[in-house]
Coordinates of C-alpha atoms and ligand atoms in Angstrom, one line a residue:
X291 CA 20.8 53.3 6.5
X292 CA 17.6 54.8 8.4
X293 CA 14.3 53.8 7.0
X294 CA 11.4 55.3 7.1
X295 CA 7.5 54.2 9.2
X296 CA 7.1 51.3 6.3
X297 CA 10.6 50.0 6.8
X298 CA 11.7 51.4 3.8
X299 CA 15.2 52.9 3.2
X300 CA 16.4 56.1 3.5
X301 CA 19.2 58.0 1.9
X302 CA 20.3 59.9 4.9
X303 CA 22.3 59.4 7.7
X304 CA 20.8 62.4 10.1
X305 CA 18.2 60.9 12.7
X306 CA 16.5 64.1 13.0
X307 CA 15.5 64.4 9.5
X308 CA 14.3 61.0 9.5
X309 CA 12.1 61.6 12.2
X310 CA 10.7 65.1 10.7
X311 CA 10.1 63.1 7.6
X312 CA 8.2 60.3 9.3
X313 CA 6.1 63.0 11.1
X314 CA 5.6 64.8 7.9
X315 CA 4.1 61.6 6.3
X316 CA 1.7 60.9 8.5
X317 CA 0.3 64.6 8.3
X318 CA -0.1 64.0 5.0
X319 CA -2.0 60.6 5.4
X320 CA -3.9 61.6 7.7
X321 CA -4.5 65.1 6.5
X322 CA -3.7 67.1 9.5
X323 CA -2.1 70.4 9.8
X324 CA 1.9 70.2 10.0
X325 CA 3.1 68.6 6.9
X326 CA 5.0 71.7 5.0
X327 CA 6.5 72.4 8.1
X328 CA 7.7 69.1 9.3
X329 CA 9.4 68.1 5.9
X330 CA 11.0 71.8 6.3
X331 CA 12.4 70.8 9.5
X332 CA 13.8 67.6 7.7
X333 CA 15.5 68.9 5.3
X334 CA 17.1 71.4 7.4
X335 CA 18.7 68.9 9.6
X336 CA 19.6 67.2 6.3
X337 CA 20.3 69.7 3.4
X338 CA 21.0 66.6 1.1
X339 CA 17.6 64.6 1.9
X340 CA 16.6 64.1 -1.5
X341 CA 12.9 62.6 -0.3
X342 CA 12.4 65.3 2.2
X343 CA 12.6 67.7 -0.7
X344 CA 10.1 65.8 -2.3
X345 CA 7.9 65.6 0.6
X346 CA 8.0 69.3 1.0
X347 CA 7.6 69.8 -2.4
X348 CA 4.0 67.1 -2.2
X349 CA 3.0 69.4 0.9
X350 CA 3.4 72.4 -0.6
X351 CA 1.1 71.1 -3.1
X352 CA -1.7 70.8 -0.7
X353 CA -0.7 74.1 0.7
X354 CA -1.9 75.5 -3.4
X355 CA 1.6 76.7 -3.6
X356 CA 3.1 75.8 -6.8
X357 CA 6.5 77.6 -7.0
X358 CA 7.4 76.4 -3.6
X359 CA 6.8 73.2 -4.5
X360 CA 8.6 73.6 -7.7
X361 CA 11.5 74.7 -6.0
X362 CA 11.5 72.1 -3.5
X363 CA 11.3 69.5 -6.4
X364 CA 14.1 70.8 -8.1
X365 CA 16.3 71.3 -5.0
X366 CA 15.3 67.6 -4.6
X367 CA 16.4 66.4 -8.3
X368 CA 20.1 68.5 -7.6
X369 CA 20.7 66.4 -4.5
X370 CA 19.9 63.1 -6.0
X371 CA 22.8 62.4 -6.3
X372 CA 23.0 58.6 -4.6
X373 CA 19.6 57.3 -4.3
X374 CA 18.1 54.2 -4.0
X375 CA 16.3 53.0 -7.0
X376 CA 12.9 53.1 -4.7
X377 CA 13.7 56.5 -3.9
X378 CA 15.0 57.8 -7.6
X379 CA 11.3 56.0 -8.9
X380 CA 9.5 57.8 -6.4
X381 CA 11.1 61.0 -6.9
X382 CA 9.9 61.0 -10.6
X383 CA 6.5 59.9 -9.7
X384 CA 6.5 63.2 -7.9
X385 CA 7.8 65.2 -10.6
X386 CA 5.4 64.1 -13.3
X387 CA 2.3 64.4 -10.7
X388 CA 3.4 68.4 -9.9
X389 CA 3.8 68.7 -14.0
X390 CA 0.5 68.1 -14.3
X391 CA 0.9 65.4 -16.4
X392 CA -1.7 62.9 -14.8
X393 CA -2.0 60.4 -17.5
X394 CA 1.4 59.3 -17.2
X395 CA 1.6 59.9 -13.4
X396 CA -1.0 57.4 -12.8
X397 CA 0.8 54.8 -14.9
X398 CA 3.8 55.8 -13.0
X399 CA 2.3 55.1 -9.8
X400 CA 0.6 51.6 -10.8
X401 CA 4.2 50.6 -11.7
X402 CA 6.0 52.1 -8.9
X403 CA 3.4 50.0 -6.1
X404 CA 3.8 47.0 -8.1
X405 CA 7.5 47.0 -7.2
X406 CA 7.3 49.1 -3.9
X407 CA 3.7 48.9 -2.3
X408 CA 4.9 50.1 0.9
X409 CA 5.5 53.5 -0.7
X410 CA 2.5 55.2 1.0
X411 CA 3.6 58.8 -0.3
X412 CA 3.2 57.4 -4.0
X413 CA 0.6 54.9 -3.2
X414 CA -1.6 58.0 -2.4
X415 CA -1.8 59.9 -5.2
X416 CA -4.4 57.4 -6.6
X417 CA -6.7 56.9 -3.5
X418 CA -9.0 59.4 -2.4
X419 CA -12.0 61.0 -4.1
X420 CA -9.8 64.2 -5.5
X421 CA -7.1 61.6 -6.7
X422 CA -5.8 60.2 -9.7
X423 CA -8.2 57.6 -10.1
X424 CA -11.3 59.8 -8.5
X425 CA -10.3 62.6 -10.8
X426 CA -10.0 60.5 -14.3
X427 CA -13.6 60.4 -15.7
X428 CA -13.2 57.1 -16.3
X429 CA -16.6 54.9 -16.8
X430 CA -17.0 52.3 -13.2
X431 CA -13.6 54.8 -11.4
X432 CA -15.4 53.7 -8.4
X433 CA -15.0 49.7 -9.1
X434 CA -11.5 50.7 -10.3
X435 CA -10.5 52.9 -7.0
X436 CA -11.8 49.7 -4.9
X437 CA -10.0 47.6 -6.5
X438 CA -6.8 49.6 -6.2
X439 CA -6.9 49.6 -2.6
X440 CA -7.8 46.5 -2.4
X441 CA -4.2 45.0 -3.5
X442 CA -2.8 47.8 -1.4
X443 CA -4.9 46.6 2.0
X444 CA -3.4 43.0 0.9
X445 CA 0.2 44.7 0.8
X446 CA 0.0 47.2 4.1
X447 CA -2.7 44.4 6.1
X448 CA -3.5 46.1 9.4
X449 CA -2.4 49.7 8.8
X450 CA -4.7 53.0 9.5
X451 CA -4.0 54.8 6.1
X452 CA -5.0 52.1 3.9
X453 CA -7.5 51.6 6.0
X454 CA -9.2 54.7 5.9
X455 CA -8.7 55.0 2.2
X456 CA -10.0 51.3 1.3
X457 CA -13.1 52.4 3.4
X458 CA -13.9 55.3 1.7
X459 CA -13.8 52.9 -1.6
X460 CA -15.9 50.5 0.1
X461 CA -18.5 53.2 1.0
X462 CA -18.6 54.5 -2.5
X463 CA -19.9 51.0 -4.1
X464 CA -22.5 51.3 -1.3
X465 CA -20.6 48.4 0.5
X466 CA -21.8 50.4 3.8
X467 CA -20.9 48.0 6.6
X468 CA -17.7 46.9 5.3
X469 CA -17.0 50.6 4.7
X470 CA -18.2 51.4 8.8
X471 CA -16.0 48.3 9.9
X472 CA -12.8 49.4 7.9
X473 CA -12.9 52.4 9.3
X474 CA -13.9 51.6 13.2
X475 CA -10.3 49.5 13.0
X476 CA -8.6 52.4 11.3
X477 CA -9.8 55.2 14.1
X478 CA -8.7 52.8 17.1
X479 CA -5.6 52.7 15.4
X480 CA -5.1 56.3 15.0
X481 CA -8.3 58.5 15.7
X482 CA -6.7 61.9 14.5
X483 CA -7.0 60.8 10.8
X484 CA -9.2 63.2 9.4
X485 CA -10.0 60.4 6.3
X486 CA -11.3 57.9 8.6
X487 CA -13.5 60.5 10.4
X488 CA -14.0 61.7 7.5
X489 CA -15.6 58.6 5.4
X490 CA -17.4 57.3 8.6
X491 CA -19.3 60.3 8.2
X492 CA -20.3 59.5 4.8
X493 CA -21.0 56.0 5.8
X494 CA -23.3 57.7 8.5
X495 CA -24.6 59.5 5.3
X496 CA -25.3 57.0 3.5
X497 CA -26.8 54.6 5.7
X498 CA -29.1 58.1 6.5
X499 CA -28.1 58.8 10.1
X500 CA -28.3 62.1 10.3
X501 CA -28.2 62.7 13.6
X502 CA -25.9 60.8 14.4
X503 CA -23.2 61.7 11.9
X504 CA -23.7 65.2 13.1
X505 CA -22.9 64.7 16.3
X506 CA -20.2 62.4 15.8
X507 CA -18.3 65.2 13.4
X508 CA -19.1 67.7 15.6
X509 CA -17.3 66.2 18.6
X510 CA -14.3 64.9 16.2
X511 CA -13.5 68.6 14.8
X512 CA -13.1 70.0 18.0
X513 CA -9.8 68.8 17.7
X514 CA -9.2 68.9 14.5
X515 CA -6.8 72.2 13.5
X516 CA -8.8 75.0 11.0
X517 CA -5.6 75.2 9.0
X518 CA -5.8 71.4 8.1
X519 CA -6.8 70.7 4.4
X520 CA -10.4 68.6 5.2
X521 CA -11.2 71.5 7.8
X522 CA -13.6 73.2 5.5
X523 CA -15.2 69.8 4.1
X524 CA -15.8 68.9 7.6
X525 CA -17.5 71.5 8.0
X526 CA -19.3 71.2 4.9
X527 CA -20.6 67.9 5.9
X528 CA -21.6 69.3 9.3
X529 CA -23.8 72.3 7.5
X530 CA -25.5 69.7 5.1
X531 CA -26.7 67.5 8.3
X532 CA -27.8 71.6 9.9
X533 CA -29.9 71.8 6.6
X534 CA -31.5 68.3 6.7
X535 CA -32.6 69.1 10.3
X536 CA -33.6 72.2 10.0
X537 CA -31.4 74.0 12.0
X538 CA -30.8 77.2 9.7
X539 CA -28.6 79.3 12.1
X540 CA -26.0 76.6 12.7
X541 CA -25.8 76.1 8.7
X542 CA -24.9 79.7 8.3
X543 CA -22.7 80.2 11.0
X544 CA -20.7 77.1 10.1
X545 CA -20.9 78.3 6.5
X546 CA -19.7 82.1 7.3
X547 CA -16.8 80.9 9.6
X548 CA -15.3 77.3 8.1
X549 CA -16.3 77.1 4.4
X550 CA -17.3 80.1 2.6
X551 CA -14.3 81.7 0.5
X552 CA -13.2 84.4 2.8
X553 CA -12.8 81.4 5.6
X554 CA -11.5 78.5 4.4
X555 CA -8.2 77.0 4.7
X556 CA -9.1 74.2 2.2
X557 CA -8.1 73.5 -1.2
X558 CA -9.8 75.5 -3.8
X559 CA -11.5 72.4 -5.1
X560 CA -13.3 71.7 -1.8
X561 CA -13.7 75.7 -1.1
X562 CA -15.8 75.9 -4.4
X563 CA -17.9 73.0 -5.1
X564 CA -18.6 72.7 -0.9
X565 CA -19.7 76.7 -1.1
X566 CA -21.6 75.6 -4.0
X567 CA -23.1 72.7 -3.2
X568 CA -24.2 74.2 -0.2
X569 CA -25.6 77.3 -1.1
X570 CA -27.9 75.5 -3.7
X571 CA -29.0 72.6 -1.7
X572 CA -29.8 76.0 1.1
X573 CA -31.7 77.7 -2.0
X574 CA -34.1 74.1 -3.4
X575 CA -34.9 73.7 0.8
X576 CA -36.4 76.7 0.5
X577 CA -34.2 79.1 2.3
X578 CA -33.2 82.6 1.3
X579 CA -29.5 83.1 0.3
X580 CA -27.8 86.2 0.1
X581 CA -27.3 87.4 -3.8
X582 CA -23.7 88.3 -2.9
X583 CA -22.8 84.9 -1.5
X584 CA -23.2 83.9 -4.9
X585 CA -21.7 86.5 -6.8
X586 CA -18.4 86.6 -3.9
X587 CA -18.5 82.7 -5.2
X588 CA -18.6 83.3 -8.7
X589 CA -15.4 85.7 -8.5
X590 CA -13.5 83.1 -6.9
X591 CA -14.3 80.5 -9.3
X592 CA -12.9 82.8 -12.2
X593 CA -9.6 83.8 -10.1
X594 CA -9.0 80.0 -8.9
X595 CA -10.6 77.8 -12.4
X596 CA -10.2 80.3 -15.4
X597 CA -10.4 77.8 -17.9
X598 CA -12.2 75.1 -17.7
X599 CA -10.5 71.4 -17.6
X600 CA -11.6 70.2 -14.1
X601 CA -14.8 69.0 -14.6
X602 CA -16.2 68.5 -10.9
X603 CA -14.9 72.2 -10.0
X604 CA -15.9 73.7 -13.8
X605 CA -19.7 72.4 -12.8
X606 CA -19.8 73.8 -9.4
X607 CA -18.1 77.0 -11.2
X608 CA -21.1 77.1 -13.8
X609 CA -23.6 76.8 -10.7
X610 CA -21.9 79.9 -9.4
X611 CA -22.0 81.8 -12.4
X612 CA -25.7 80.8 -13.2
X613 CA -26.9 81.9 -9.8
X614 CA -25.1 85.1 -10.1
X615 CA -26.4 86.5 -13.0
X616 CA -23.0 86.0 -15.2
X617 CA -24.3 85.0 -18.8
X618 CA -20.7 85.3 -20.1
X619 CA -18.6 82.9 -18.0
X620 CA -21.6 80.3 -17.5
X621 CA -21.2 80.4 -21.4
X622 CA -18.1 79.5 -21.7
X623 CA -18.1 76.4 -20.0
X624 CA -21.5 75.8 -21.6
X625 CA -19.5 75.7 -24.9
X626 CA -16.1 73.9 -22.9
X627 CA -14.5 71.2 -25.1
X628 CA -11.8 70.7 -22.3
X629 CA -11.8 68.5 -19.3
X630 CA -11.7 64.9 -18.1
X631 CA -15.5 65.0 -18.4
X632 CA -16.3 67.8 -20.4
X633 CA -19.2 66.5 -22.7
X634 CA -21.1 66.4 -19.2
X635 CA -20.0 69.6 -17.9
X636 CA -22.0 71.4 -20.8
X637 CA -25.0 69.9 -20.1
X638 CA -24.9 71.0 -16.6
X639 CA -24.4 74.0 -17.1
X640 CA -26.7 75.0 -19.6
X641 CA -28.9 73.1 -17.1
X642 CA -27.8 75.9 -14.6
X643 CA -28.5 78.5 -16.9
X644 CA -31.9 77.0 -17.4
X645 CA -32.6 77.1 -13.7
X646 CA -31.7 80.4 -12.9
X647 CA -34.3 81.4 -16.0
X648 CA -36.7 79.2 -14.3
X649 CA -37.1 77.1 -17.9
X650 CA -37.8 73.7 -16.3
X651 CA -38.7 71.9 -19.4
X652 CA -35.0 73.3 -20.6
X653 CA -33.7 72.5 -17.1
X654 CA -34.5 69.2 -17.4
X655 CA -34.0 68.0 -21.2
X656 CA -30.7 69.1 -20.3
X657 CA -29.8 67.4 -16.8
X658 CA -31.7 64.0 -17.7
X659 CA -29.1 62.4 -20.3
X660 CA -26.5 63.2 -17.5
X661 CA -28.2 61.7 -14.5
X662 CA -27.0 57.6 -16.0
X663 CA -23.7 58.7 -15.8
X664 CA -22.5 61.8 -13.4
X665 CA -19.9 59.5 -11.3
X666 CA -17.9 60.9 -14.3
X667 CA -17.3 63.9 -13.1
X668 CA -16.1 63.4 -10.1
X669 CA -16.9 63.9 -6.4
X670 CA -18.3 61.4 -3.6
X671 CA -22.2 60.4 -4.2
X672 CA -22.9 63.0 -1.4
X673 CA -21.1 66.0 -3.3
X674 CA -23.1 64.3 -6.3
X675 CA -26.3 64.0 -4.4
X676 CA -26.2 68.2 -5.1
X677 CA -27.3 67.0 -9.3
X678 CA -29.9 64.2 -7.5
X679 CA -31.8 67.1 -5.3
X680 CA -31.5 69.5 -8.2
X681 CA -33.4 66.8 -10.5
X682 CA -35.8 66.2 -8.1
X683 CA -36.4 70.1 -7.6
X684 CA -36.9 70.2 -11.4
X685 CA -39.4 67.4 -11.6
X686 CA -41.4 69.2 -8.6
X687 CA -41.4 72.2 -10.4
X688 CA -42.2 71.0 -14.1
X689 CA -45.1 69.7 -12.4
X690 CA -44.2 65.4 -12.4
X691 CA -44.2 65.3 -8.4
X692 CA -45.4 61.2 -9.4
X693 CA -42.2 60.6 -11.3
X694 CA -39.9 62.8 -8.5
X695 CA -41.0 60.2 -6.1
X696 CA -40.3 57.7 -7.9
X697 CA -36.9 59.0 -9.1
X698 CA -35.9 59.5 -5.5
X699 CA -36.9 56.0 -4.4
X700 CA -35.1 54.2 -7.2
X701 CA -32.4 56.5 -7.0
X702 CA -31.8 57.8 -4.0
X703 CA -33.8 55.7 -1.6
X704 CA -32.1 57.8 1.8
X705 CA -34.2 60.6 0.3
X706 CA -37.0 58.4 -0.8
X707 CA -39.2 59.5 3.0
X708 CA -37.5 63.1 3.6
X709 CA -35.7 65.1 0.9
X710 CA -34.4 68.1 1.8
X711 CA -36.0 69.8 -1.3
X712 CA -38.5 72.5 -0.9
X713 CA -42.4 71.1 -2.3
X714 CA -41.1 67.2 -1.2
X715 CA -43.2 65.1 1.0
Ligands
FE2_1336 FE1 -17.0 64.3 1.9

C-alpha cells in the first residue's frame, strides 16, 4: 500500500496519483496556486482514489466552487468502496465540512486527530484565522486555537505546516517572539508557504515594524503566484504598511491591481473585509476615496453574503453598505438575528450607519459595548485593529482626544506614538 507525505496509507496502488496527491496537499498547506489541478491529475491516473476525490473536492472549495466540489465529493463516496478506516473517517469529515454543517464538523475533526493526528488535510480545517475554530464566535477562540495546535505541534514535532499554523496562534495571544521563532524554523524548512510568510508579517505587525514587514512581503510576493488564495491578503497587508507610511500611490496601485473586487483571486471573505478594511482605514487617515469604490464594494457584498450569518464578512458588508449610501441593506444586518456573532454585528453596523451620518455620540454609544469583546467576530487583531482605529476616530471627533490617547495606549499600545488616524498625534 502507498502512503502518503505523513506516512499514512493510501488506498491506491497507482504511483502517479500518489505523487499528484502529495503535491496537491502541500498546495493546500501551504496555500499556493496548484491544488485543484494536482488532485485532478491524481485522480486521473487513479479513477478509483477515493481521497483524491476528496482532495479535489477540499480544493475546489478554496477555488469558491461549490458544485465541483460536490461532485468531486460524491464521485469520492461512489468509489469508497475499500477504504481504510483513517481514510472512510476522513472522507466524512469532508463531507460534513462542505455541508456546511460546522458544529458537528468541528467535533468530527477533534475526534478524527485524536485517533489520526497525522491527518494534516483534516487537522486543518480547525487552524487558521478563517477556520473552524477562528470562525466559531466562541468566548477566549484564541486560547482555544493555541491550544489546538499545540497537541498537534506535539504530534507532527519538526514539520513546516504545523509550524506555521501554531505560529500564527502564538502571535494572536501576543506571544510575539515565540510566534517569530516558530515561524523562522518553518520558512527554512519550506520558504514558499504563504502562512509562514504570511504570520511573520503579522508578527512584524505586531511588534510595529513597519518597515520592515513591508519590505520583507514585498520581496516574498514576487514569487508568490496572483492566482494563489493569500495573494490578495498579501497584498492587503502590503497596502496597510503603504498607508502607515505615507506612501499613497503604492496603496492604490496595490489596491486597484491585487485586492479590490475586479482584481482579486482571493476568497470572497478576504476580497471583502481586506477591500473594506482598507478603504476605511484610507478614509479616518485622511485620504480621499472614490464614492464608487464603495458602492462597486457594496454590490459585491450583496452578490457574494446575501444573508447575513458570517459575522466577520456581514460587518465588513455593513461598512460597505454604510459608506455607500444603502440604508436598506445596512438595515438588514442592523436588525440580523443570524450568525455566529450576530448580537455584535448589529451594533457595528448601526455604528456604521452612525458614522456615515457623522452622529458620533450615536457612533460611539453603539461601538463601545463591543470594543470588550470583538475577538468574537472573527478576524486576526490586525483585520480587527480596523474597529480599534474607527474608535479612536470617533473619540477624536466627539471631541475626548484625552480619553483617545489613552484608549490607544491601553489598548493598542503599537498605535499608542503614531496612529494612522487623521487628527492623531
Ligand atoms: Fe493577515
Amino acid at each position: 500500500m502507498l502512503a502518503d507525505q505523513y506516512g499514512l496509507p493510501l488506498t491506491t496502488s497507482v504511483l502517479e496519483a500518489r505523487d499528484a496527491y502529495v503535491t496537491g496537499v502541500n498546495h493546500t498547506l501551504a496555500a499556493t496556486f496548484g491544488a485543484s489541478d494536482a488532485f485532478a491529475a491524481s485522480v486521473e491516473a487513479d479513477p478509483g482514489f477515493a481521497l483524491g476525490f476528496v482532495g479535489l473536492a477540499r480544493a475546489r472549495m478554496y477555488d469558491t466552487d461549490i458544485p465541483g466540489a460536490q461532485k468531486a465529493m460524491a464521485t469520492a463516496r461512489a468509489c469508497a468502496t475499500q477504504l481504510t478506516e483513517r481514510e472512510a473517517a476522513h472522507l466524512a469529515v469532508f463531507e460534513l465540512l462542505l455541508q456546511g454543517r460546522t458544529t458537528e464538523a468541528r467535533r468530527a475533526v477533534q475526534d478524527h486527530i485524536a485517533n489520526y493526528s497525522r491527518d494534516v488535510l483534516v487537522a486543518q480545517i480547525c487552524t487558521n484565522i478563517f477556520g473552524l475554530i477562528g470562525m466559531s464566535g466562541e468566548p477566549g477562540r484564541e486560547s482555544l486555537q493555541l491550544a489546538y495546535t499545540t497537541q498537534l505541534l506535539e504530534a507532527l514535532g519538526e514539520d513546516w505546516w504545523i509550524m506555521s499554523v501554531h505560529g500564527q496562534a502564538l502571535c494572536e495571544v501576543g506571544q510575539l517572539d515565540e510566534a517569530m521563532s516558530m515561524m523562522e524554523r518553518s520558512l527554512a524548512l519550506n520558504n514558499v508557504n504563504a502562512n509562514a510568510s504570511h504570520f511573520k508579517a503579522h508578527t512584524l505587525y505586531e511588534q510595529g515594524a513597519g518597515e520592515i514587514g513591508r519590505a520583507y512581503l514585498a520581496d516574498w510576493i514576487a514569487n508568490y503566484d496572483e492566482r494563489s488564495v493569500l495573494h490578495g491578503h498579501l497584498s492587503w497587508h502590503r497596502a496597510l504598511w503603504a498607508l502607515e507610511q505615507e506612501d499613497e500611490a503604492e496603496l492604490w496601485e496595490i489596491y486597484s491591481s491585487s485586492i479590490a473586487p475586479a482584481a482579486s483571486h482571493s476568497l470572497p471573505i478576504n476580497v471583502l473585509t481586506d477591500a473594506a478594511a482598507l478603504l476605511y482605514r484610507a478614509e479616518i487617515a485622511g485620504l480621499d476615496v472614490e464614492p464608487e469604490l464603495w458602492s462597486d464594494l457594496s454590490d459585491y457584498a450583496s452578490r457574494y453574503f446575501p444573508n447575513p450569518g458570517m459575522s466577520f464578512a456581514d460587518i465588513h458588508s455593513a461598512l460597505a453598505h454604510a459608506m455607500a449610501g444603502d440604508g436598506d441593506r445596512l438595515a438588514v444586518l442592523a436588525e440580523t438575528q443570524s450568525g455566529f456573532a450576530g448580537d455584535l454585528v448589529r451594533p457595528v453596523a448601526r455604528a456604521w450607519g452612525a458614522i456615515a451620518r457623522q452622529d458620533w455620540t450615536a457612533a460611539l454609544q453603539n461601538l463601545t459595548p463591543v470594543m470588550a469583546e470583538h475577538a468574537r467576530l472573527g478576524g486576526s487583531r490586525a483585520q480587527r485593529d480596523l474597529l480599534e482605529l474607527t474608535y479612536l476616530n470617533i473619540l477624536l471627533k466627539s471631541g475626548h482626544a484625552d480619553e483617545a490617547h489613552r484608549t490607544i495606549k491601553s489598548r493598542r499600545p503599537i498605535f499608542s506614538q503614531a496612529a494612522p488616524v487623521a487628527g492623531f498625534g
